[in-house]
Amino acid sequence: MTAPSSSIAPRKGGRWIEQWDPEDETFWKETGEKVARRNLFFSVLSEHIGFSIWTLWSVMVLFMGPEYGLTPADKFFIISMATLVGAIVRVPYTFAVARFGGRNWTIVAASMLLIPTIAAFIVMEPGTSFGTFLVCAMLAGVGGGNFASSMTNINSFFPLRKKGWALGLNAGGGNIGVPVVQLVALAVIGASGGPRVLLGIYIPLIVVAAVLGALYMDNITSVKNDTGAAKEAVKDPHTWIMSFLYIGTFGSFIGYSFAFGLVLQTQFGRTPLESAYVTFIGPLLGSLIRPVGGWLADKYGGAKITLWNFVGMGAATAVIVAASMEESLALFTTAFIVLFVLSGLGNGSTYKMIPGIFQAKAAALGLTGEEAASYGRRLSGASMGLIGAVGAVGGLGINLAFRQSFLSVGSGTGAFVAFLAFYAVCFGVTWAVYLRRPAAAESPAVTASEAKPQLSYAEV
């Protein structure tokens, strides 16, 4: 049997691949892997800068001293709104890939990052109103959408057996944009530079990302928006269960990334420079370990890794609560960094579960071969954007919880107690849905009559 070739043909709107079958091993070795890796690299670059712009205001608030006239509650609200918009735009960004092409939308999404960056450059000075800062932070939320479109695009390029690694690397490379912007801010603060210096560094980088995407990325003709798959994904209980678990992992990562420096400033009286020295470490390690979470999920099963990861997150949070009550900065910071690492690991394992769940459901429905693979791709692709959007809303919840905790008790302790309870619930849900039940027939998504092979969701 002859493997299909990768036909990259010029067409209105850019480079289009007319034939793409990554599940065919011969095609993958001869043609597909090289093309997929190239698109992955430039997708990571664009998503990386998108994450930096999305979390830009977590750094900007560190520059905003008393002369700006903002309270800690005001600052938490500003970064909360950036988180909220970043979560909302993930839904349309997911469908934009099929509508415009992965390459074409990467160019548009990267170019749109110029809007919040230039706007912040113009208004960033004392005397600017709280409302103006709030609008600029909301504009920065478009950077959060890059994750959804990038993950949907890369999901189409790689075969199921490689998705855990590829999606983990893509997401981890994007996530690392958070500590990078914090490191750049540290250098700027250390050099006595102002926030406009930081913004001036990122404006040309955005242009570079858009140009490189145009030159080296591809669109896949066969990727189309499947309204039926979207509706089916919305109705499937697993979409919402995984959304809930992703709140626990990615919601934690992005929420803590926004809040870490501000918590250190507000609760422990750290200066902007002292906060910046520490703030980047947690997001950096959490980003770097995300591909490891995907790899471990490929090897041992995403559900098992996710389950024990929530145990670790709960333990780290308990230590943070104790450190907060004892006012131990060293223990607080160390446990917080461990929590970041575990959130990154969980990001990789939970996202790997998504295609595995729908592939398991396909087998339980009696589908085999390409029919099963197609079913898994349709449903996992349709659900990823929604899961990513709901998960990012967790970041909003974390920052609002911190805001309320500081208003109520003057510290973040109350918020951390709430997070600890939430991780316990996530542990229970993971065990009850994906590990306790031995067969797909017992899953809420598959009835006993439909489940022909007895396939366990613990394998996802």
GROMACS .gro file of C-alpha atoms in nm:
model
  460
    1MET     CA    1   0.000   0.000   0.000
    2THR     CA    2   0.144   0.337  -0.102
    3ALA     CA    3   0.158   0.598   0.170
    4PRO     CA    4  -0.006   0.928   0.083
    5SER     CA    5   0.234   1.207   0.010
    6SER     CA    6   0.237   1.545   0.175
    7SER     CA    7   0.131   1.775  -0.106
    8ILE     CA    8   0.198   2.136  -0.006
    9ALA     CA    9   0.029   2.345  -0.269
   10PRO     CA   10   0.004   2.722  -0.308
   11ARG     CA   11  -0.349   2.845  -0.273
   12LYS     CA   12  -0.519   3.173  -0.196
   13GLY     CA   13  -0.432   3.249   0.166
   14GLY     CA   14  -0.098   3.063   0.181
   15ARG     CA   15   0.059   2.716   0.199
   16TRP     CA   16  -0.189   2.428   0.214
   17ILE     CA   17  -0.123   2.055   0.263
   18GLU     CA   18  -0.374   1.867   0.050
   19GLN     CA   19  -0.308   1.518   0.191
   20TRP     CA   20  -0.224   1.440   0.553
   21ASP     CA   21  -0.235   1.099   0.727
   22PRO     CA   22  -0.005   1.092   1.033
   23GLU     CA   23  -0.147   0.757   1.151
   24ASP     CA   24   0.011   0.589   0.847
   25GLU     CA   25   0.357   0.492   0.976
   26THR     CA   26   0.524   0.493   0.634
   27PHE     CA   27   0.389   0.839   0.556
   28TRP     CA   28   0.491   0.962   0.899
   29LYS     CA   29   0.852   0.841   0.867
   30GLU     CA   30   0.902   0.956   0.508
   31THR     CA   31   0.722   1.291   0.512
   32GLY     CA   32   0.492   1.368   0.800
   33GLU     CA   33   0.730   1.388   1.096
   34LYS     CA   34   0.955   1.652   0.941
   35VAL     CA   35   0.663   1.873   0.844
   36ALA     CA   36   0.489   1.827   1.179
   37ARG     CA   37   0.803   1.914   1.376
   38ARG     CA   38   0.859   2.229   1.170
   39ASN     CA   39   0.506   2.349   1.235
   40LEU     CA   40   0.540   2.258   1.602
   41PHE     CA   41   0.851   2.473   1.640
   42PHE     CA   42   0.699   2.789   1.496
   43SER     CA   43   0.368   2.726   1.670
   44VAL     CA   44   0.557   2.715   2.001
   45LEU     CA   45   0.728   3.046   1.919
   46SER     CA   46   0.401   3.228   1.854
   47GLU     CA   47   0.225   3.072   2.152
   48HIS     CA   48   0.523   3.152   2.373
   49ILE     CA   49   0.499   3.523   2.298
   50GLY     CA   50   0.120   3.504   2.334
   51PHE     CA   51   0.159   3.374   2.690
   52SER     CA   52   0.409   3.651   2.766
   53ILE     CA   53   0.163   3.918   2.655
   54TRP     CA   54  -0.128   3.748   2.834
   55THR     CA   55   0.060   3.754   3.165
   56LEU     CA   56   0.220   4.092   3.096
   57TRP     CA   57   0.014   4.268   3.363
   58SER     CA   58   0.130   4.030   3.635
   59VAL     CA   59   0.465   4.202   3.577
   60MET     CA   60   0.334   4.552   3.509
   61VAL     CA   61   0.166   4.573   3.851
   62LEU     CA   62   0.508   4.522   4.011
   63PHE     CA   63   0.620   4.850   3.851
   64MET     CA   64   0.312   5.033   3.978
   65GLY     CA   65   0.412   5.191   4.309
   66PRO     CA   66   0.212   5.425   4.537
   67GLU     CA   67   0.230   5.704   4.277
   68TYR     CA   68  -0.018   5.507   4.064
   69GLY     CA   69  -0.282   5.525   4.336
   70LEU     CA   70  -0.386   5.159   4.317
   71THR     CA   71  -0.461   4.929   4.610
   72PRO     CA   72  -0.359   4.558   4.617
   73ALA     CA   73  -0.726   4.473   4.553
   74ASP     CA   74  -0.720   4.696   4.241
   75LYS     CA   75  -0.412   4.516   4.113
   76PHE     CA   76  -0.560   4.171   4.171
   77PHE     CA   77  -0.871   4.283   3.982
   78ILE     CA   78  -0.665   4.408   3.688
   79ILE     CA   79  -0.485   4.077   3.646
   80SER     CA   80  -0.812   3.888   3.701
   81MET     CA   81  -0.968   4.060   3.400
   82ALA     CA   82  -0.671   3.968   3.180
   83THR     CA   83  -0.722   3.607   3.289
   84LEU     CA   84  -1.094   3.620   3.215
   85VAL     CA   85  -1.059   3.753   2.861
   86GLY     CA   86  -0.781   3.503   2.789
   87ALA     CA   87  -1.017   3.223   2.890
   88ILE     CA   88  -1.314   3.349   2.686
   89VAL     CA   89  -1.127   3.401   2.359
   90ARG     CA   90  -0.998   3.044   2.364
   91VAL     CA   91  -1.331   2.919   2.229
   92PRO     CA   92  -1.337   3.123   1.903
   93TYR     CA   93  -0.962   3.074   1.862
   94THR     CA   94  -1.015   2.698   1.862
   95PHE     CA   95  -1.254   2.714   1.567
   96ALA     CA   96  -1.047   2.975   1.383
   97VAL     CA   97  -0.785   2.713   1.288
   98ALA     CA   98  -1.029   2.516   1.074
   99ARG     CA   99  -1.193   2.830   0.937
  100PHE     CA  100  -0.875   3.009   0.824
  101GLY     CA  101  -0.599   2.744   0.841
  102GLY     CA  102  -0.345   2.686   1.118
  103ARG     CA  103  -0.070   2.888   0.950
  104ASN     CA  104  -0.297   3.173   0.851
  105TRP     CA  105  -0.452   3.204   1.195
  106THR     CA  106  -0.110   3.192   1.362
  107ILE     CA  107  -0.014   3.501   1.159
  108VAL     CA  108  -0.334   3.683   1.258
  109ALA     CA  109  -0.316   3.579   1.626
  110ALA     CA  110   0.048   3.685   1.656
  111SER     CA  111  -0.019   4.018   1.487
  112MET     CA  112  -0.309   4.093   1.722
  113LEU     CA  113  -0.064   4.090   2.014
  114LEU     CA  114   0.058   4.430   1.894
  115ILE     CA  115  -0.270   4.591   2.005
  116PRO     CA  116  -0.239   4.539   2.383
  117THR     CA  117   0.137   4.591   2.379
  118ILE     CA  118   0.124   4.927   2.200
  119ALA     CA  119  -0.177   5.035   2.408
  120ALA     CA  120   0.011   4.962   2.731
  121PHE     CA  121   0.317   5.145   2.596
  122ILE     CA  122   0.105   5.458   2.543
  123VAL     CA  123  -0.077   5.470   2.880
  124MET     CA  124   0.179   5.326   3.126
  125GLU     CA  125   0.244   5.622   3.355
  126PRO     CA  126   0.121   5.761   3.689
  127GLY     CA  127  -0.204   5.955   3.661
  128THR     CA  128  -0.364   5.712   3.418
  129SER     CA  129  -0.705   5.603   3.543
  130PHE     CA  130  -0.778   5.260   3.691
  131GLY     CA  131  -1.036   5.204   3.414
  132THR     CA  132  -0.777   5.265   3.142
  133PHE     CA  133  -0.536   5.015   3.298
  134LEU     CA  134  -0.823   4.769   3.324
  135VAL     CA  135  -0.907   4.799   2.954
  136CYS     CA  136  -0.542   4.753   2.855
  137ALA     CA  137  -0.519   4.440   3.070
  138MET     CA  138  -0.834   4.303   2.909
  139LEU     CA  139  -0.684   4.363   2.564
  140ALA     CA  140  -0.381   4.160   2.672
  141GLY     CA  141  -0.618   3.867   2.720
  142VAL     CA  142  -0.600   3.793   2.346
  143GLY     CA  143  -0.262   3.636   2.420
  144GLY     CA  144  -0.440   3.361   2.610
  145GLY     CA  145  -0.630   3.259   2.298
  146ASN     CA  146  -0.308   3.162   2.119
  147PHE     CA  147  -0.287   2.850   2.333
  148ALA     CA  148  -0.621   2.713   2.211
  149SER     CA  149  -0.555   2.769   1.842
  150SER     CA  150  -0.200   2.638   1.869
  151MET     CA  151  -0.303   2.320   2.051
  152THR     CA  152  -0.588   2.254   1.808
  153ASN     CA  153  -0.353   2.304   1.514
  154ILE     CA  154  -0.073   2.080   1.648
  155ASN     CA  155  -0.326   1.811   1.748
  156SER     CA  156  -0.400   1.770   1.375
  157PHE     CA  157  -0.034   1.727   1.278
  158PHE     CA  158   0.064   1.439   1.508
  159PRO     CA  159  -0.049   1.074   1.535
  160LEU     CA  160  -0.221   0.955   1.852
  161ARG     CA  161   0.091   0.773   1.976
  162LYS     CA  162   0.286   1.103   1.967
  163LYS     CA  163   0.019   1.344   2.092
  164GLY     CA  164   0.117   1.336   2.459
  165TRP     CA  165   0.473   1.441   2.378
  166ALA     CA  166   0.379   1.690   2.104
  167LEU     CA  167   0.096   1.860   2.292
  168GLY     CA  168   0.307   1.869   2.608
  169LEU     CA  169   0.599   2.028   2.424
  170ASN     CA  170   0.374   2.274   2.245
  171ALA     CA  171   0.198   2.378   2.564
  172GLY     CA  172   0.516   2.377   2.772
  173GLY     CA  173   0.696   2.595   2.520
  174GLY     CA  174   0.403   2.834   2.531
  175ASN     CA  175   0.373   2.826   2.909
  176ILE     CA  176   0.739   2.920   2.941
  177GLY     CA  177   0.648   3.260   2.802
  178VAL     CA  178   0.527   3.339   3.155
  179PRO     CA  179   0.865   3.310   3.332
  180VAL     CA  180   1.046   3.461   3.034
  181VAL     CA  181   0.851   3.788   3.053
  182GLN     CA  182   0.915   3.786   3.429
  183LEU     CA  183   1.288   3.733   3.372
  184VAL     CA  184   1.297   4.014   3.118
  185ALA     CA  185   1.117   4.233   3.371
  186LEU     CA  186   1.377   4.139   3.635
  187ALA     CA  187   1.653   4.254   3.400
  188VAL     CA  188   1.467   4.577   3.325
  189ILE     CA  189   1.403   4.652   3.694
  190GLY     CA  190   1.762   4.563   3.780
  191ALA     CA  191   1.884   4.808   3.516
  192SER     CA  192   1.652   5.077   3.660
  193GLY     CA  193   1.441   5.070   3.347
  194GLY     CA  194   1.072   5.148   3.332
  195PRO     CA  195   0.777   4.945   3.204
  196ARG     CA  196   0.799   5.103   2.859
  197VAL     CA  197   1.142   4.942   2.815
  198LEU     CA  198   0.985   4.600   2.873
  199LEU     CA  199   0.708   4.673   2.624
  200GLY     CA  200   0.957   4.803   2.369
  201ILE     CA  201   1.140   4.469   2.379
  202TYR     CA  202   0.828   4.269   2.296
  203ILE     CA  203   0.688   4.477   2.009
  204PRO     CA  204   0.956   4.368   1.755
  205LEU     CA  205   0.945   4.008   1.882
  206ILE     CA  206   0.574   3.992   1.798
  207VAL     CA  207   0.648   4.105   1.443
  208VAL     CA  208   0.922   3.838   1.410
  209ALA     CA  209   0.683   3.562   1.527
  210ALA     CA  210   0.418   3.664   1.273
  211VAL     CA  211   0.669   3.678   0.986
  212LEU     CA  212   0.827   3.340   1.068
  213GLY     CA  213   0.482   3.181   1.091
  214ALA     CA  214   0.404   3.312   0.744
  215LEU     CA  215   0.729   3.177   0.602
  216TYR     CA  216   0.751   2.832   0.757
  217MET     CA  217   0.410   2.705   0.873
  218ASP     CA  218   0.139   2.518   0.681
  219ASN     CA  219  -0.238   2.481   0.668
  220ILE     CA  220  -0.402   2.137   0.643
  221THR     CA  221  -0.689   2.128   0.395
  222SER     CA  222  -0.869   1.838   0.563
  223VAL     CA  223  -0.903   2.022   0.896
  224LYS     CA  224  -1.253   2.163   0.900
  225ASN     CA  225  -1.488   2.284   1.166
  226ASP     CA  226  -1.717   1.996   1.248
  227THR     CA  227  -2.036   2.139   1.394
  228GLY     CA  228  -2.163   1.791   1.470
  229ALA     CA  229  -1.845   1.703   1.660
  230ALA     CA  230  -1.865   2.030   1.855
  231LYS     CA  231  -2.223   1.960   1.959
  232GLU     CA  232  -2.136   1.601   2.049
  233ALA     CA  233  -1.837   1.716   2.254
  234VAL     CA  234  -2.052   1.966   2.445
  235LYS     CA  235  -2.301   1.691   2.530
  236ASP     CA  236  -2.035   1.440   2.634
  237PRO     CA  237  -1.985   1.432   3.014
  238HIS     CA  238  -1.613   1.371   2.970
  239THR     CA  239  -1.567   1.716   2.814
  240TRP     CA  240  -1.695   1.877   3.133
  241ILE     CA  241  -1.519   1.635   3.366
  242MET     CA  242  -1.187   1.708   3.197
  243SER     CA  243  -1.266   2.082   3.203
  244PHE     CA  244  -1.308   2.055   3.578
  245LEU     CA  245  -0.978   1.870   3.620
  246TYR     CA  246  -0.801   2.118   3.394
  247ILE     CA  247  -0.918   2.399   3.623
  248GLY     CA  248  -0.720   2.221   3.894
  249THR     CA  249  -0.402   2.195   3.688
  250PHE     CA  250  -0.382   2.472   3.428
  251GLY     CA  251  -0.611   2.705   3.622
  252SER     CA  252  -0.366   2.674   3.910
  253PHE     CA  253  -0.064   2.732   3.688
  254ILE     CA  254  -0.192   3.046   3.517
  255GLY     CA  255  -0.363   3.184   3.827
  256TYR     CA  256  -0.051   3.147   4.041
  257SER     CA  257   0.163   3.286   3.758
  258PHE     CA  258  -0.040   3.605   3.762
  259ALA     CA  259  -0.056   3.629   4.142
  260PHE     CA  260   0.279   3.503   4.278
  261GLY     CA  261   0.472   3.832   4.267
  262LEU     CA  262   0.179   4.034   4.396
  263VAL     CA  263   0.126   3.792   4.686
  264LEU     CA  264   0.494   3.823   4.782
  265GLN     CA  265   0.469   4.202   4.768
  266THR     CA  266   0.142   4.226   4.959
  267GLN     CA  267   0.178   3.951   5.221
  268PHE     CA  268   0.554   3.958   5.284
  269GLY     CA  269   0.640   4.319   5.197
  270ARG     CA  270   0.882   4.232   4.918
  271THR     CA  271   1.002   4.512   4.688
  272PRO     CA  272   0.943   4.484   4.311
  273LEU     CA  273   1.303   4.372   4.259
  274GLU     CA  274   1.288   4.120   4.546
  275SER     CA  275   0.963   3.979   4.407
  276ALA     CA  276   1.100   3.962   4.053
  277TYR     CA  277   1.403   3.762   4.174
  278VAL     CA  278   1.169   3.479   4.279
  279THR     CA  279   0.853   3.515   4.073
  280PHE     CA  280   0.988   3.358   3.754
  281ILE     CA  281   1.117   3.034   3.913
  282GLY     CA  282   0.781   2.862   3.967
  283PRO     CA  283   0.637   2.930   3.619
  284LEU     CA  284   0.971   2.836   3.460
  285LEU     CA  285   0.988   2.496   3.627
  286GLY     CA  286   0.616   2.435   3.577
  287SER     CA  287   0.653   2.507   3.206
  288LEU     CA  288   0.962   2.292   3.158
  289ILE     CA  289   0.806   1.991   3.326
  290ARG     CA  290   0.480   1.998   3.128
  291PRO     CA  291   0.619   1.778   2.846
  292VAL     CA  292   0.736   1.535   3.114
  293GLY     CA  293   0.376   1.511   3.233
  294GLY     CA  294   0.270   1.424   2.879
  295TRP     CA  295   0.549   1.169   2.846
  296LEU     CA  296   0.462   1.004   3.178
  297ALA     CA  297   0.097   0.993   3.069
  298ASP     CA  298   0.199   0.824   2.742
  299LYS     CA  299   0.396   0.566   2.942
  300TYR     CA  300   0.182   0.499   3.250
  301GLY     CA  301  -0.161   0.645   3.171
  302GLY     CA  302  -0.280   1.002   3.213
  303ALA     CA  303  -0.541   0.920   3.477
  304LYS     CA  304  -0.287   0.759   3.712
  305ILE     CA  305  -0.039   1.045   3.679
  306THR     CA  306  -0.315   1.304   3.723
  307LEU     CA  307  -0.453   1.129   4.033
  308TRP     CA  308  -0.124   1.125   4.222
  309ASN     CA  309  -0.038   1.469   4.098
  310PHE     CA  310  -0.342   1.608   4.279
  311VAL     CA  311  -0.220   1.435   4.595
  312GLY     CA  312   0.109   1.622   4.558
  313MET     CA  313  -0.065   1.953   4.488
  314GLY     CA  314  -0.276   1.910   4.800
  315ALA     CA  315   0.031   1.835   5.013
  316ALA     CA  316   0.220   2.138   4.879
  317THR     CA  317  -0.082   2.361   4.944
  318ALA     CA  318  -0.107   2.235   5.301
  319VAL     CA  319   0.257   2.333   5.356
  320ILE     CA  320   0.186   2.677   5.209
  321VAL     CA  321  -0.102   2.726   5.454
  322ALA     CA  322   0.126   2.635   5.745
  323ALA     CA  323   0.403   2.863   5.616
  324SER     CA  324   0.157   3.148   5.568
  325MET     CA  325   0.029   3.114   5.924
  326GLU     CA  326   0.387   3.099   6.058
  327GLU     CA  327   0.492   3.388   5.831
  328SER     CA  328   0.786   3.183   5.703
  329LEU     CA  329   0.887   3.339   5.372
  330ALA     CA  330   1.145   3.068   5.288
  331LEU     CA  331   0.904   2.777   5.343
  332PHE     CA  332   0.620   2.963   5.171
  333THR     CA  333   0.829   3.034   4.862
  334THR     CA  334   0.972   2.680   4.842
  335ALA     CA  335   0.630   2.514   4.873
  336PHE     CA  336   0.481   2.756   4.621
  337ILE     CA  337   0.749   2.665   4.367
  338VAL     CA  338   0.680   2.293   4.427
  339LEU     CA  339   0.311   2.362   4.365
  340PHE     CA  340   0.402   2.528   4.034
  341VAL     CA  341   0.603   2.222   3.931
  342LEU     CA  342   0.314   1.989   4.010
  343SER     CA  343   0.063   2.208   3.825
  344GLY     CA  344   0.286   2.191   3.517
  345LEU     CA  345   0.316   1.814   3.543
  346GLY     CA  346  -0.061   1.786   3.575
  347ASN     CA  347  -0.114   2.009   3.272
  348GLY     CA  348   0.071   1.757   3.058
  349SER     CA  349  -0.104   1.451   3.198
  350THR     CA  350  -0.458   1.592   3.183
  351TYR     CA  351  -0.425   1.714   2.824
  352LYS     CA  352  -0.293   1.374   2.717
  353MET     CA  353  -0.607   1.217   2.866
  354ILE     CA  354  -0.836   1.399   2.621
  355PRO     CA  355  -0.750   1.213   2.296
  356GLY     CA  356  -0.712   0.891   2.495
  357ILE     CA  357  -1.062   0.918   2.640
  358PHE     CA  358  -1.228   0.960   2.303
  359GLN     CA  359  -1.013   0.688   2.148
  360ALA     CA  360  -1.125   0.457   2.429
  361LYS     CA  361  -1.484   0.554   2.367
  362ALA     CA  362  -1.442   0.476   1.995
  363ALA     CA  363  -1.318   0.127   2.082
  364ALA     CA  364  -1.605   0.080   2.327
  365LEU     CA  365  -1.846   0.166   2.047
  366GLY     CA  366  -1.692  -0.107   1.833
  367LEU     CA  367  -1.501   0.122   1.595
  368THR     CA  368  -1.164   0.007   1.463
  369GLY     CA  369  -0.879   0.127   1.243
  370GLU     CA  370  -0.910   0.461   1.066
  371GLU     CA  371  -1.276   0.489   1.166
  372ALA     CA  372  -1.179   0.481   1.535
  373ALA     CA  373  -0.887   0.719   1.481
  374SER     CA  374  -1.111   0.963   1.294
  375TYR     CA  375  -1.372   0.951   1.569
  376GLY     CA  376  -1.107   1.018   1.834
  377ARG     CA  377  -0.958   1.310   1.639
  378ARG     CA  378  -1.300   1.468   1.580
  379LEU     CA  379  -1.415   1.456   1.939
  380SER     CA  380  -1.082   1.538   2.104
  381GLY     CA  381  -1.021   1.831   1.870
  382ALA     CA  382  -1.370   1.966   1.931
  383SER     CA  383  -1.340   1.935   2.307
  384MET     CA  384  -0.988   2.078   2.349
  385GLY     CA  385  -1.085   2.440   2.297
  386LEU     CA  386  -1.369   2.421   2.545
  387ILE     CA  387  -1.159   2.236   2.802
  388GLY     CA  388  -0.877   2.486   2.762
  389ALA     CA  389  -1.116   2.780   2.802
  390VAL     CA  390  -1.286   2.644   3.113
  391GLY     CA  391  -0.949   2.548   3.262
  392ALA     CA  392  -0.819   2.902   3.215
  393VAL     CA  393  -1.121   3.035   3.405
  394GLY     CA  394  -0.962   2.868   3.706
  395GLY     CA  395  -0.697   3.140   3.689
  396LEU     CA  396  -0.969   3.400   3.729
  397GLY     CA  397  -1.105   3.214   4.031
  398ILE     CA  398  -0.761   3.202   4.193
  399ASN     CA  399  -0.699   3.574   4.156
  400LEU     CA  400  -1.046   3.667   4.278
  401ALA     CA  401  -0.997   3.432   4.573
  402PHE     CA  402  -0.670   3.605   4.659
  403ARG     CA  403  -0.836   3.946   4.627
  404GLN     CA  404  -1.113   3.847   4.865
  405SER     CA  405  -0.874   3.677   5.108
  406PHE     CA  406  -0.655   3.987   5.136
  407LEU     CA  407  -0.962   4.209   5.178
  408SER     CA  408  -1.105   3.980   5.448
  409VAL     CA  409  -0.806   3.860   5.653
  410GLY     CA  410  -0.510   4.054   5.518
  411SER     CA  411  -0.330   3.749   5.376
  412GLY     CA  412  -0.369   3.473   5.118
  413THR     CA  413  -0.421   3.199   5.377
  414GLY     CA  414  -0.798   3.177   5.331
  415ALA     CA  415  -0.756   3.139   4.955
  416PHE     CA  416  -0.505   2.855   4.996
  417VAL     CA  417  -0.740   2.667   5.228
  418ALA     CA  418  -1.006   2.686   4.955
  419PHE     CA  419  -0.756   2.561   4.695
  420LEU     CA  420  -0.665   2.267   4.917
  421ALA     CA  421  -1.029   2.162   4.937
  422PHE     CA  422  -1.063   2.193   4.560
  423TYR     CA  423  -0.764   1.966   4.494
  424ALA     CA  424  -0.921   1.705   4.720
  425VAL     CA  425  -1.236   1.714   4.506
  426CYS     CA  426  -1.026   1.684   4.188
  427PHE     CA  427  -0.857   1.376   4.332
  428GLY     CA  428  -1.196   1.220   4.408
  429VAL     CA  429  -1.333   1.292   4.060
  430THR     CA  430  -1.025   1.149   3.884
  431TRP     CA  431  -1.041   0.830   4.088
  432ALA     CA  432  -1.418   0.785   4.063
  433VAL     CA  433  -1.447   0.843   3.687
  434TYR     CA  434  -1.123   0.715   3.537
  435LEU     CA  435  -0.972   0.467   3.780
  436ARG     CA  436  -1.240   0.313   4.003
  437ARG     CA  437  -1.458   0.180   3.722
  438PRO     CA  438  -1.306  -0.117   3.543
  439ALA     CA  439  -1.480  -0.088   3.211
  440ALA     CA  440  -1.600   0.169   2.963
  441ALA     CA  441  -1.949   0.025   2.998
  442GLU     CA  442  -1.963   0.182   3.342
  443SER     CA  443  -1.864   0.525   3.209
  444PRO     CA  444  -2.138   0.791   3.199
  445ALA     CA  445  -2.048   0.850   2.834
  446VAL     CA  446  -2.102   0.490   2.717
  447THR     CA  447  -2.401   0.272   2.792
  448ALA     CA  448  -2.369  -0.099   2.860
  449SER     CA  449  -2.528  -0.187   2.528
  450GLU     CA  450  -2.283   0.034   2.338
  451ALA     CA  451  -1.968  -0.087   2.512
  452LYS     CA  452  -1.869  -0.387   2.306
  453PRO     CA  453  -1.506  -0.431   2.415
  454GLN     CA  454  -1.461  -0.388   2.791
  455LEU     CA  455  -1.202  -0.111   2.774
  456SER     CA  456  -1.096   0.065   3.093
  457TYR     CA  457  -1.065   0.441   3.101
  458ALA     CA  458  -0.769   0.389   3.334
  459GLU     CA  459  -0.575   0.334   3.012
  460VAL     CA  460  -0.620   0.693   2.897
   0.00000   0.00000   0.00000
